[in-house]
Short mmCIF file of C-alpha atoms in Angstrom, two decimals:
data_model
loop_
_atom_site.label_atom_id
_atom_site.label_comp_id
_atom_site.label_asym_id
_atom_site.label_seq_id
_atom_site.Cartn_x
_atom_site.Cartn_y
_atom_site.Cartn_z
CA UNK X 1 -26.42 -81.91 -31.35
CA UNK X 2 -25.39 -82.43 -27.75
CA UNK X 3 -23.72 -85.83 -28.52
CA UNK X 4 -22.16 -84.12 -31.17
CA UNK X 5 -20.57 -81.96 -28.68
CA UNK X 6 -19.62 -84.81 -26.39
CA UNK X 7 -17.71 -86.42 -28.80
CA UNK X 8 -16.32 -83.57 -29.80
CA UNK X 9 -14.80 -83.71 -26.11
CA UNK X 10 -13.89 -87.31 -25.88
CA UNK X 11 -11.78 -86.36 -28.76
CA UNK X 12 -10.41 -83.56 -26.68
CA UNK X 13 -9.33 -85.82 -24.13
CA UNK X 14 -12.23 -84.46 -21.93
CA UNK X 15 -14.51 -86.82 -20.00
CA UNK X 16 -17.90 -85.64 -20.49
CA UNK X 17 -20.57 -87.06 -17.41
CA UNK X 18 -23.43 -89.15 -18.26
CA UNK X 19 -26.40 -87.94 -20.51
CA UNK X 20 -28.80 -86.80 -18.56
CA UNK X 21 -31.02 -89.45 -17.39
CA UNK X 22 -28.86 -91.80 -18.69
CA UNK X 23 -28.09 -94.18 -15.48
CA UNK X 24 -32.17 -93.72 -14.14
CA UNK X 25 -33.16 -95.34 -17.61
CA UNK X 26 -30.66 -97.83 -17.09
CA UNK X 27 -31.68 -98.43 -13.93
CA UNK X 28 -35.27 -98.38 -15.00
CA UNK X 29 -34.68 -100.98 -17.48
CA UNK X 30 -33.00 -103.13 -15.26
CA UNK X 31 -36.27 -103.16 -12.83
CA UNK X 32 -38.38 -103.82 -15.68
CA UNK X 33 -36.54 -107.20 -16.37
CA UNK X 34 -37.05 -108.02 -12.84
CA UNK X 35 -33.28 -107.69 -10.96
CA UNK X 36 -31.10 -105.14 -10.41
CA UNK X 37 -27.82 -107.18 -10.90
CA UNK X 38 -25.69 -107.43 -14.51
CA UNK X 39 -27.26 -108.18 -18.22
CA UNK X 40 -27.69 -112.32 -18.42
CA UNK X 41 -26.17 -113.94 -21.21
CA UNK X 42 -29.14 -113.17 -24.31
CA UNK X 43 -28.46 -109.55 -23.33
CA UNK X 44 -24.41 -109.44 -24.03
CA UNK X 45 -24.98 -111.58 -26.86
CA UNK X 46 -27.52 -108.57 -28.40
CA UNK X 47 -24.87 -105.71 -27.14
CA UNK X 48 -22.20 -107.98 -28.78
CA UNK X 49 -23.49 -108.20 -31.96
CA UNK X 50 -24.86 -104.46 -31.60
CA UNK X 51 -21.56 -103.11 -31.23
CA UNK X 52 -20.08 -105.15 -33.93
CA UNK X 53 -22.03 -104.19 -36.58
CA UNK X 54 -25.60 -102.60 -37.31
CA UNK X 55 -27.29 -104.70 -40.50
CA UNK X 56 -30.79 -102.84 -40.02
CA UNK X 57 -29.23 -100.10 -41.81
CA UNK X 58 -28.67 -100.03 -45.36
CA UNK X 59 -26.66 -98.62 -48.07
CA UNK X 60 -29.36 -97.06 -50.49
CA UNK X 61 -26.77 -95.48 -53.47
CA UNK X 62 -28.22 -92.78 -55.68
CA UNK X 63 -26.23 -93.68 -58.46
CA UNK X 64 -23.80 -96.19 -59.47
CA UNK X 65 -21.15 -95.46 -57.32
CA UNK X 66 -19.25 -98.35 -57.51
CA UNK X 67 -18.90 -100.83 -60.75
CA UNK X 68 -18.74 -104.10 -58.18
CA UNK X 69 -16.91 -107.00 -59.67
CA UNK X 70 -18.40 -110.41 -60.04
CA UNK X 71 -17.99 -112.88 -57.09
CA UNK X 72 -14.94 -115.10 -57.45
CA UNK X 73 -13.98 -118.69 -56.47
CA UNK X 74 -11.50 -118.12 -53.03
CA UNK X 75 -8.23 -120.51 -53.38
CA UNK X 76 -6.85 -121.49 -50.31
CA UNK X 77 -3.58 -122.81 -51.85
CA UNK X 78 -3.61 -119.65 -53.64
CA UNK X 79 -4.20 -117.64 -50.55
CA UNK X 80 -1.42 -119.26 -48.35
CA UNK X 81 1.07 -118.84 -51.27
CA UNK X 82 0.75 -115.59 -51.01
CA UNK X 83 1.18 -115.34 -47.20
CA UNK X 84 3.94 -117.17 -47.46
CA UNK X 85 5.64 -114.70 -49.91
CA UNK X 86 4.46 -111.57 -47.62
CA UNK X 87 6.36 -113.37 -44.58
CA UNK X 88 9.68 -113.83 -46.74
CA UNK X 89 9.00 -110.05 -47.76
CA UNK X 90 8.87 -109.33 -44.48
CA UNK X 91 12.01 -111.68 -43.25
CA UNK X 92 14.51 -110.06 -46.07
CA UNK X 93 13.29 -106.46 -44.79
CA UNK X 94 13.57 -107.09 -41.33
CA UNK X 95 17.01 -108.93 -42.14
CA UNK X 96 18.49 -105.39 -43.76
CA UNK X 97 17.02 -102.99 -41.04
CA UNK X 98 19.57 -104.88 -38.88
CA UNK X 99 22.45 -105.07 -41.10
CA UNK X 100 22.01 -101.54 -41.49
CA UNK X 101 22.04 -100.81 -38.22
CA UNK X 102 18.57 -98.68 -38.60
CA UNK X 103 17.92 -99.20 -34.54
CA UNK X 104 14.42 -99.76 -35.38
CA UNK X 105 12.31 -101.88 -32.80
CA UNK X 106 10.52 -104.74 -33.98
CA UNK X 107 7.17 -102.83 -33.95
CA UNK X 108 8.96 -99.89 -35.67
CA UNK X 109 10.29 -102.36 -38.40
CA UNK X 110 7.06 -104.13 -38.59
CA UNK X 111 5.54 -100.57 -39.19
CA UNK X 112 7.95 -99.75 -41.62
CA UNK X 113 7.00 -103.16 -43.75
CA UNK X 114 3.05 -102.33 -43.72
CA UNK X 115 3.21 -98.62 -44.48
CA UNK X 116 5.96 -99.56 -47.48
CA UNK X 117 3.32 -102.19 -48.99
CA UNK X 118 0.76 -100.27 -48.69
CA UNK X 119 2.57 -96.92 -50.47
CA UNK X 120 3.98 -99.11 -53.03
CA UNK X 121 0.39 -100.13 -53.77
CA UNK X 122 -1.23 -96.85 -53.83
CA UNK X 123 1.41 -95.90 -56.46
CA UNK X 124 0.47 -98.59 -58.62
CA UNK X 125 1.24 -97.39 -62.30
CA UNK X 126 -1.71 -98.54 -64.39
CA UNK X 127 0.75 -100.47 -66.52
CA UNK X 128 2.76 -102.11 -63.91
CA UNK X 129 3.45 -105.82 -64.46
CA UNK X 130 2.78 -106.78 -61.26
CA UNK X 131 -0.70 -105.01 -60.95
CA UNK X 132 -2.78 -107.84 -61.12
CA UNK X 133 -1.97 -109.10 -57.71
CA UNK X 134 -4.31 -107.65 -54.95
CA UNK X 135 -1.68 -107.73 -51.91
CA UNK X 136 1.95 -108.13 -53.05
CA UNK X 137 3.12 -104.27 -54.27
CA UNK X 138 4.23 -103.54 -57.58
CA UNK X 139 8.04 -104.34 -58.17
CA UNK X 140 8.41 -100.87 -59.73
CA UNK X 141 7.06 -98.89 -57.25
CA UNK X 142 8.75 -101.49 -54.36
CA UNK X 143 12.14 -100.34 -55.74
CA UNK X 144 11.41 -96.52 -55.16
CA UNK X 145 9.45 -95.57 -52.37
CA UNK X 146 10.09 -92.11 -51.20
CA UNK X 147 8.61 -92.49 -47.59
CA UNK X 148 10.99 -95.65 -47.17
CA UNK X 149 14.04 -93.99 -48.74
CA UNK X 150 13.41 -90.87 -46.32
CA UNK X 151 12.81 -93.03 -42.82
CA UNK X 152 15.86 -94.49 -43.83
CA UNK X 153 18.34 -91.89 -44.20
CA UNK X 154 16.85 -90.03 -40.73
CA UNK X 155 17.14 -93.50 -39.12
CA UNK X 156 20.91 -93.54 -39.28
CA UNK X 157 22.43 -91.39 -41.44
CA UNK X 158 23.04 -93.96 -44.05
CA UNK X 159 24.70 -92.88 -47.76
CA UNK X 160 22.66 -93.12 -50.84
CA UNK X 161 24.33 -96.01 -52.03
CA UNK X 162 23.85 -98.12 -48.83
CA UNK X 163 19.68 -96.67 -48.90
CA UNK X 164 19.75 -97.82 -53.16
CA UNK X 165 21.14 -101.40 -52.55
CA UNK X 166 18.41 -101.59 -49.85
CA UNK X 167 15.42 -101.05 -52.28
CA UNK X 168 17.03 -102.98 -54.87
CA UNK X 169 17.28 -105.87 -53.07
CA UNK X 170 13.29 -105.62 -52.05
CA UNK X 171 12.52 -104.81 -55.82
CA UNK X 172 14.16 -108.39 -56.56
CA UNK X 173 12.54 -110.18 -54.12
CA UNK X 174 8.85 -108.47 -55.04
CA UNK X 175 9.87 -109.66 -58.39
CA UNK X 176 10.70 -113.21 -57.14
CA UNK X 177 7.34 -113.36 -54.66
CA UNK X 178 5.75 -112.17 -57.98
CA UNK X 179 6.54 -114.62 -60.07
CA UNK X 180 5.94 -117.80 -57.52
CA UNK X 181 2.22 -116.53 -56.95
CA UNK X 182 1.51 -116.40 -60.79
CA UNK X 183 2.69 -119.20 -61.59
CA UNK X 184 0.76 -120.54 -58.71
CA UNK X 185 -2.16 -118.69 -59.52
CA UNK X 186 -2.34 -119.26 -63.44
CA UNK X 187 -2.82 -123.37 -62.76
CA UNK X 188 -5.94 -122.71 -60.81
CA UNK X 189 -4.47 -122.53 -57.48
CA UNK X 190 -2.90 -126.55 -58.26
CA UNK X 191 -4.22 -129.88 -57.27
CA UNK X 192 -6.28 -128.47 -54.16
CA UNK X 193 -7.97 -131.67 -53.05
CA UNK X 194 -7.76 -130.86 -48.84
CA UNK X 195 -11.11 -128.72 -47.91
CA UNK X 196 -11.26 -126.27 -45.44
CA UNK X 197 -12.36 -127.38 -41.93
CA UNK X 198 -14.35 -125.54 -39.05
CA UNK X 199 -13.98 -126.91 -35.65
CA UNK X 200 -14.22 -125.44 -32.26
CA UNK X 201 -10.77 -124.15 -31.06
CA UNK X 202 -9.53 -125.71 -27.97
CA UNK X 203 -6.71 -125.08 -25.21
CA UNK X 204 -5.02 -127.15 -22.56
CA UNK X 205 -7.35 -126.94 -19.40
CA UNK X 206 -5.79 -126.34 -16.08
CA UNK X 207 -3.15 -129.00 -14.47
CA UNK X 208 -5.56 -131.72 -12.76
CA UNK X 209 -5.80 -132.38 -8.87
CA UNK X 210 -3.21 -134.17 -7.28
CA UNK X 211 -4.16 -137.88 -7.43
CA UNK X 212 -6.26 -137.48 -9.96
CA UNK X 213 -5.65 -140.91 -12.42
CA UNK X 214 -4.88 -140.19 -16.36
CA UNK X 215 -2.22 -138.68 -17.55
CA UNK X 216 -3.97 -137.60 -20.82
CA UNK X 217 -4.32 -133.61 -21.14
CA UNK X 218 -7.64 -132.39 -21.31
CA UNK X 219 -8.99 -129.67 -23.74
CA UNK X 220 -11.26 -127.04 -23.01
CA UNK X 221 -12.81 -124.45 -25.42
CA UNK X 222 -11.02 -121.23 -26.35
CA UNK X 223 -13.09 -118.43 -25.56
CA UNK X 224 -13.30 -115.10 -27.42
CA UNK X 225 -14.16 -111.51 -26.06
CA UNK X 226 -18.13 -112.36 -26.23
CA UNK X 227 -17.37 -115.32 -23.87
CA UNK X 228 -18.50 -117.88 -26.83
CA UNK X 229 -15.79 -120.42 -27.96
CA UNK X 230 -13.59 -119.01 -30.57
CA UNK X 231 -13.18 -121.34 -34.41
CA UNK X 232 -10.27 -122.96 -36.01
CA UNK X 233 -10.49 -122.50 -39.60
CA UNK X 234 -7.82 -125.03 -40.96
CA UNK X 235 -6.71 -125.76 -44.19
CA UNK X 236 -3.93 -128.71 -44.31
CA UNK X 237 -1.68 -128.03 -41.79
CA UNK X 238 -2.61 -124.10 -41.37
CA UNK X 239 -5.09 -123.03 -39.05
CA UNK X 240 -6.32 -119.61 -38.20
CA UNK X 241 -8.72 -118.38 -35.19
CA UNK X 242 -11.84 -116.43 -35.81
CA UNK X 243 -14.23 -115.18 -33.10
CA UNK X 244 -17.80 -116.84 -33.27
CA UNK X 245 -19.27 -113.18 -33.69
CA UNK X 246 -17.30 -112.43 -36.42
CA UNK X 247 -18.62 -115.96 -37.81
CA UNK X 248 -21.55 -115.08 -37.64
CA UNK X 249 -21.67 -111.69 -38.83
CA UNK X 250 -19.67 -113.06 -42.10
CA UNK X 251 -22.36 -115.81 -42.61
CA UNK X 252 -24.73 -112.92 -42.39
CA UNK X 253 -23.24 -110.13 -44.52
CA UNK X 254 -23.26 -113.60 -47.43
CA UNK X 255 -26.50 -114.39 -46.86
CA UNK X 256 -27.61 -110.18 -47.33
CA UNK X 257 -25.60 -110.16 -50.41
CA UNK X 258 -26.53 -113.10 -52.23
CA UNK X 259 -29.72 -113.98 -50.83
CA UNK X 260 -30.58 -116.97 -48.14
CA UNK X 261 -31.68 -119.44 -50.53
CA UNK X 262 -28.14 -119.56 -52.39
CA UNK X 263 -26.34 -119.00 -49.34
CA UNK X 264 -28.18 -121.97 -48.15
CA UNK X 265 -26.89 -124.11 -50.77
CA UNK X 266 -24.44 -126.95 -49.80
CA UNK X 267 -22.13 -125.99 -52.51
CA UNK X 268 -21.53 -122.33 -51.34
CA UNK X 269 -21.63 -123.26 -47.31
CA UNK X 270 -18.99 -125.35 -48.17
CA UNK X 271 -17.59 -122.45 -50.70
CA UNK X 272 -17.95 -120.01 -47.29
CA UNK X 273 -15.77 -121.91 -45.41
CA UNK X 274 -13.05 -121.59 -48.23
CA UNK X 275 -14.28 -117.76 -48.22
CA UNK X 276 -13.73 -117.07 -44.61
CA UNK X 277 -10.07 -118.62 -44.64
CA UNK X 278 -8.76 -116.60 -47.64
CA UNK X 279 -10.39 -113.40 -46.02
CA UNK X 280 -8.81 -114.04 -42.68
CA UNK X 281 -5.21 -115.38 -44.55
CA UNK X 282 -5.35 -112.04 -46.53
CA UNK X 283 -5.70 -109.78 -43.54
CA UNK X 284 -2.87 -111.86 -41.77
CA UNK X 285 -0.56 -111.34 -44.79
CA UNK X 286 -1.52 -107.72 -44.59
CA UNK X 287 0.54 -107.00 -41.41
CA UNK X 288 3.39 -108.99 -42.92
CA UNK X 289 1.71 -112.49 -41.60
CA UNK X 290 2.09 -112.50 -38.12
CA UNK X 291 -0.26 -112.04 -35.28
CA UNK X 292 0.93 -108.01 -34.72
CA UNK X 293 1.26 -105.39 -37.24
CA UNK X 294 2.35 -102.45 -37.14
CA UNK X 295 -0.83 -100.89 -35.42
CA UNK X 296 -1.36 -97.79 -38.28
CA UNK X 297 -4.71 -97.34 -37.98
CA UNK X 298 -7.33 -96.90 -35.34
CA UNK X 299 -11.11 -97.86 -35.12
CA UNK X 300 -13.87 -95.56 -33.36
CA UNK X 301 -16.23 -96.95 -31.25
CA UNK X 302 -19.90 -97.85 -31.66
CA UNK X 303 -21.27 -94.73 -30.41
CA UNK X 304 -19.83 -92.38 -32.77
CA UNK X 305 -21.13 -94.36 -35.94
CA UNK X 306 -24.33 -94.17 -34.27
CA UNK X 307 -24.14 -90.21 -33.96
CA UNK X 308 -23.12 -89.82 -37.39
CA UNK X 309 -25.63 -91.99 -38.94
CA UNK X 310 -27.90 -90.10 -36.64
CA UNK X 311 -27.02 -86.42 -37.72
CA UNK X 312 -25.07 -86.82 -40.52
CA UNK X 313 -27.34 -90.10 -42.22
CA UNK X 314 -23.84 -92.19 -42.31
CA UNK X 315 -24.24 -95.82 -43.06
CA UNK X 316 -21.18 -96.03 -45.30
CA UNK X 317 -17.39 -96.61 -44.22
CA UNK X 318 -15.07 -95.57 -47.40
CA UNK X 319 -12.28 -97.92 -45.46
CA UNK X 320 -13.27 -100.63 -43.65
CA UNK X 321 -13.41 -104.44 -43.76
CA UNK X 322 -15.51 -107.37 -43.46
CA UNK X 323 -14.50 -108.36 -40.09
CA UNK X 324 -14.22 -104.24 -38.79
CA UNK X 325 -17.14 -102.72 -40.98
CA UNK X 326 -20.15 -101.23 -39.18
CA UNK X 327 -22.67 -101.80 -41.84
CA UNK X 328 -23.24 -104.41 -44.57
CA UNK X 329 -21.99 -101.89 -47.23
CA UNK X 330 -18.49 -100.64 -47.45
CA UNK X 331 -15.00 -100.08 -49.83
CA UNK X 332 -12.31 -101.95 -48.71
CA UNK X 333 -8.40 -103.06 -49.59
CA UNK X 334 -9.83 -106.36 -51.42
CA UNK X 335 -12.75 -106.52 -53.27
CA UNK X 336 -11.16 -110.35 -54.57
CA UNK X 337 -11.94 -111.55 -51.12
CA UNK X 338 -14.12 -108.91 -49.22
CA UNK X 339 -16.67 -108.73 -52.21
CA UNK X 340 -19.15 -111.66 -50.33
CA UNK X 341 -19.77 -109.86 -47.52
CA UNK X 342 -20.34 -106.47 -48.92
CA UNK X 343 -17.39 -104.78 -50.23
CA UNK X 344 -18.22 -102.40 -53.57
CA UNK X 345 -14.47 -102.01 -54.14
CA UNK X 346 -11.75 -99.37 -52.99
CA UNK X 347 -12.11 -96.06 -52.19
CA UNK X 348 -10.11 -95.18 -55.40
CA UNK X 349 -12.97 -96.53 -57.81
CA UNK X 350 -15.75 -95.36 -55.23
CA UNK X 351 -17.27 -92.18 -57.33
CA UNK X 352 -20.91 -91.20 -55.49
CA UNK X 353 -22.61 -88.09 -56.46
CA UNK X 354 -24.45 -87.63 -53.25
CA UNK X 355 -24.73 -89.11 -49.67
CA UNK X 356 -22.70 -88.98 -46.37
CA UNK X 357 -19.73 -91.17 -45.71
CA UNK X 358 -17.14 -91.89 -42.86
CA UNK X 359 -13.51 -92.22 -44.04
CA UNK X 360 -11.11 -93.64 -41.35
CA UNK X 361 -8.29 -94.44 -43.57
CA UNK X 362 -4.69 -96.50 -42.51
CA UNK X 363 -2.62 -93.65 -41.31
CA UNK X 364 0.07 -93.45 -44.05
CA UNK X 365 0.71 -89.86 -45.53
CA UNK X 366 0.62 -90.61 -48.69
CA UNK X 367 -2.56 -93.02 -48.58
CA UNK X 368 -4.33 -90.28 -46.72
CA UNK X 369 -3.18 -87.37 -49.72
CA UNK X 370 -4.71 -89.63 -52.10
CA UNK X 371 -7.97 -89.85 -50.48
CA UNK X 372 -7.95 -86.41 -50.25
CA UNK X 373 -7.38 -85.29 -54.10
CA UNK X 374 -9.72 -88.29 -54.73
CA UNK X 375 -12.55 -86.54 -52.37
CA UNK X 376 -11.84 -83.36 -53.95
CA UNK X 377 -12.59 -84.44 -57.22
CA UNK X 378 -15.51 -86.43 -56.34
CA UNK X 379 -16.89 -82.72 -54.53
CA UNK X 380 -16.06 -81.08 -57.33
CA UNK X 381 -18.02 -82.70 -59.14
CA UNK X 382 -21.04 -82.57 -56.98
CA UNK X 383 -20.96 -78.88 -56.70
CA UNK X 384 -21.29 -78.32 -59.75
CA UNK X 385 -19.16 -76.15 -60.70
CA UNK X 386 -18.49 -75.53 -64.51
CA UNK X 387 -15.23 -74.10 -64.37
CA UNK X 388 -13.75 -76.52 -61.57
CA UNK X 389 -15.62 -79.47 -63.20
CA UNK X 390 -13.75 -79.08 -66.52
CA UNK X 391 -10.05 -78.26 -65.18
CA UNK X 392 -10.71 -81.60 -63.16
CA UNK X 393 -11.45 -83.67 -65.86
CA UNK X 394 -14.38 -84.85 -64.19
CA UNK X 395 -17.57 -82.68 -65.68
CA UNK X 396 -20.53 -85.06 -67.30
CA UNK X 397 -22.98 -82.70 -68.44
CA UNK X 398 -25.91 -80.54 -67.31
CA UNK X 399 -28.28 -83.33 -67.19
CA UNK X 400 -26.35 -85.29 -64.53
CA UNK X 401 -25.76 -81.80 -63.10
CA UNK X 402 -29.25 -81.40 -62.54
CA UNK X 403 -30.41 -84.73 -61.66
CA UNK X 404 -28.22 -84.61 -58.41
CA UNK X 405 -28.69 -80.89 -57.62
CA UNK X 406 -30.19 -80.77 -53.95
CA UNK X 407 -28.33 -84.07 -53.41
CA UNK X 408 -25.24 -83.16 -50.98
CA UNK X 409 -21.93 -85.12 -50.69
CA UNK X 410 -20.41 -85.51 -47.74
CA UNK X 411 -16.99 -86.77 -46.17
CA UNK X 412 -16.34 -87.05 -42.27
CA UNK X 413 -12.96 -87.47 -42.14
CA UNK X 414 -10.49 -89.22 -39.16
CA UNK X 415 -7.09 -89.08 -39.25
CA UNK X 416 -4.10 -88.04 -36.52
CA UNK X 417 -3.71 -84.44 -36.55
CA UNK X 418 -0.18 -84.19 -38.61
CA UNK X 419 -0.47 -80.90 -39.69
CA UNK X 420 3.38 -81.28 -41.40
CA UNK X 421 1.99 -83.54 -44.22
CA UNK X 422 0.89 -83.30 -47.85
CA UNK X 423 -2.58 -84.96 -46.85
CA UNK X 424 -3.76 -83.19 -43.89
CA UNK X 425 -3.11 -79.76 -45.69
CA UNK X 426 -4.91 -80.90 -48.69
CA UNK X 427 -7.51 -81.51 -45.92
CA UNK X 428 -7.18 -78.47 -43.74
CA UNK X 429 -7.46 -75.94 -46.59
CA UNK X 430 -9.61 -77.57 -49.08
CA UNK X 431 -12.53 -75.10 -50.19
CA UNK X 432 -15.03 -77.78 -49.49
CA UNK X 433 -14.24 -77.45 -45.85
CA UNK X 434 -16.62 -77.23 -42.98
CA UNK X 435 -16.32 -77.53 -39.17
#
């Protein structure tokens, strides 16, 4: 468990020295390919794709965990709608921060926006009008958010009446966004005759030589992280920018989930194209549609999801998405768009009796106290117990009982250490608790 350990340092803030061993096998390696100098360009293309994702490992449920919904048709029209309702969502809030003098910065206000969409969401009511919709939040739980409603008041001092008019006037407009997206939505996305294009993305290349004869700017490839050129996915006059890796790994995670011969099809590479655009438009419109969001959530790097899957068997992210996940099988936000390339849902319908799981969750309070009362009852449930099992609604017999007894459940949790909030308590002192 010594990597265990050293992780358990990095976290610290400690910096632990090299595994024994560690540089000589490097170093080893290196001689053994002949040179001594860096990794040549087949080598960072394998470590690139390594540390993006691991498909050799798989997902092997012991029950039906997750009720997966049936692939749907992706509508670009559709899709951009909705972006372009999140952006006036965003506009109206930013507009009232500074007419009510919050002194929020824009990162603060853009934080603000993403953590009151996504608590509006995770309040859903089961009824609520506006439930269908995967992204835009529910215009009854829009008009009453407590986290809002509290940031606000500490922010500057502002009376109730000033705070109400505030979430009334976001409650209309989710009402209005609501409404333009249906309609939208209900007429099968419109007349959507424009298909989405791939082409290589492309920026101005450096001012030419002095006497050099044209005056026509020249284009040279964008080029990602990896060093490959990135891709504009464009639909009409919209384009978005996706690495090649993350191309790739998309075209991959399709081809796992449906098999190569359909993915092969012209009808559904031309239906991934569509695919890949509404993913990338919904995780735009997810940090209000703009390039920067409000940064509430942190990844961990490729090392620790290869400890855990190597002591702990985790292969399973309970929040992830296509373009962040680890392995081809994971819950996410949208299983709409997401579904594809491997999603079995959210978190919230996610119900396994056994296995070990990784749950890195947005850091909002209240999101992270629902995942834990979620997890509780899900542990509950696997223990056993007859007494808990009943008060939790959640007992199913002895016969399940006993075909998953042996069969642990397991949650490795990773959140910021807020010991003040509702979540981290239910964390902290939950009986299922193990260090």
């Amino acid at each position: 468990m010594a990597d265990v350990d050293t992780l358990l340092a990095l976290m610290g803030g400690d910096e632990p020295a090299p595994a024994a061993g560690a540089v000589g096998a490097q170093r080893a390696s290196q001689r053994r390919a002949g040179r001594s100098g860096p990794p040549g360009r087949q080598e960072l293309d394998a470590l690139a794709i390594k540390e993006l994702w691991n498909p050799s490992v798989r997902w092997n449920p012991l029950d039906d965990a997750a009720a997966v919904e049936p692939l749907r048709l992706p509508s670009a029209r559709v899709e951009l709608a909705r972006q372009t309702a999140v952006r006036s969502l965003q506009a109206r809030f930013k507009a009232q921060c500074i007419a009510l003098n919050t002194g929020w910065s824009e990162p603060e206000v853009n934080k603000h926006f993403e953590c009151w969409m996504l608590d509006a969401s995770i309040r859903r009511p089961a009824d609520s009008p506006g439930s269908a919709d995967p992204l835009l939040p529910p215009p009854k739980t829009a008009g009453d958010d407590p986290g809002l409603r509290k940031a606000l008041f500490a922010s500057a001092r502002l009376q109730r009446k000033a705070v109400s008019r505030f979430m009334s006037d976001m409650q209309k407009a989710v009402t209005k966004a609501h409404r333009t997206v249906a309609q939208l939505s209900s007429a099968g996305g419109g007349a959507q005759k424009r298909s989405v294009q791939v082409s290589p993305a492309t920026v101005p290349a450096p001012e030419s030589q002095p006497g050099q004869r044209g005056h026509e700017q020249r284009q040279q490839p964008m080029l990602g992280w990896d060093g490959k050129a990135m891709l504009q996915v464009r639909y009409g006059s919209t384009s978005i920018l996706i690495n090649q890796c993350h191309w790739d790994k998309l075209a991959a995670m399709l081809r796992l989930e449906i098999g190569e011969a359909a993915a092969e099809e012209r009808a559904e590479r031309d239906v991934f194209k569509e695919r890949v655009f509404c993913l990338l438009v919904r995780y735009n419109s997810l940090q209000g549609g703009g390039v920067h969001g409000g940064g509430f959530q942190a990844a961990i790097p490729d090392h620790v999801f290869d400890t855990l899957l190597r002591h702990f068997d985790v292969c399973f992210e309970c929040f992830a998405s296509p373009l962040n996940s680890r392995y081809p099988h994971f819950c996410s936000a949208f299983p709409d768009t997401d579904a594809p390339f491997g999603s079995v849902g959210s978190f919230f319908n996610f119900k396994p009796r056994a296995g070990s799981f990784e749950a890195n969750p947005p850091f909002v309070p209240n999101l992270i106290l629902k995942m834990a009362e979620h997890m509780h009852q899900l542990l509950v449930r696997a223990d056993g117990d007859h007494t808990h099992a009943e008060a939790s609604g959640v007992d199913e017999g002895e016969e399940v009982r006993t075909k998953f007894a042996g069969s642990p459940l397991c949650f490795i949790v990773i959140i910021p250490s807020w010991d003040t909030t509702m979540g981290w308590r239910a964390l902290n002192e939950s009986p299922f608790l193990a260090h």
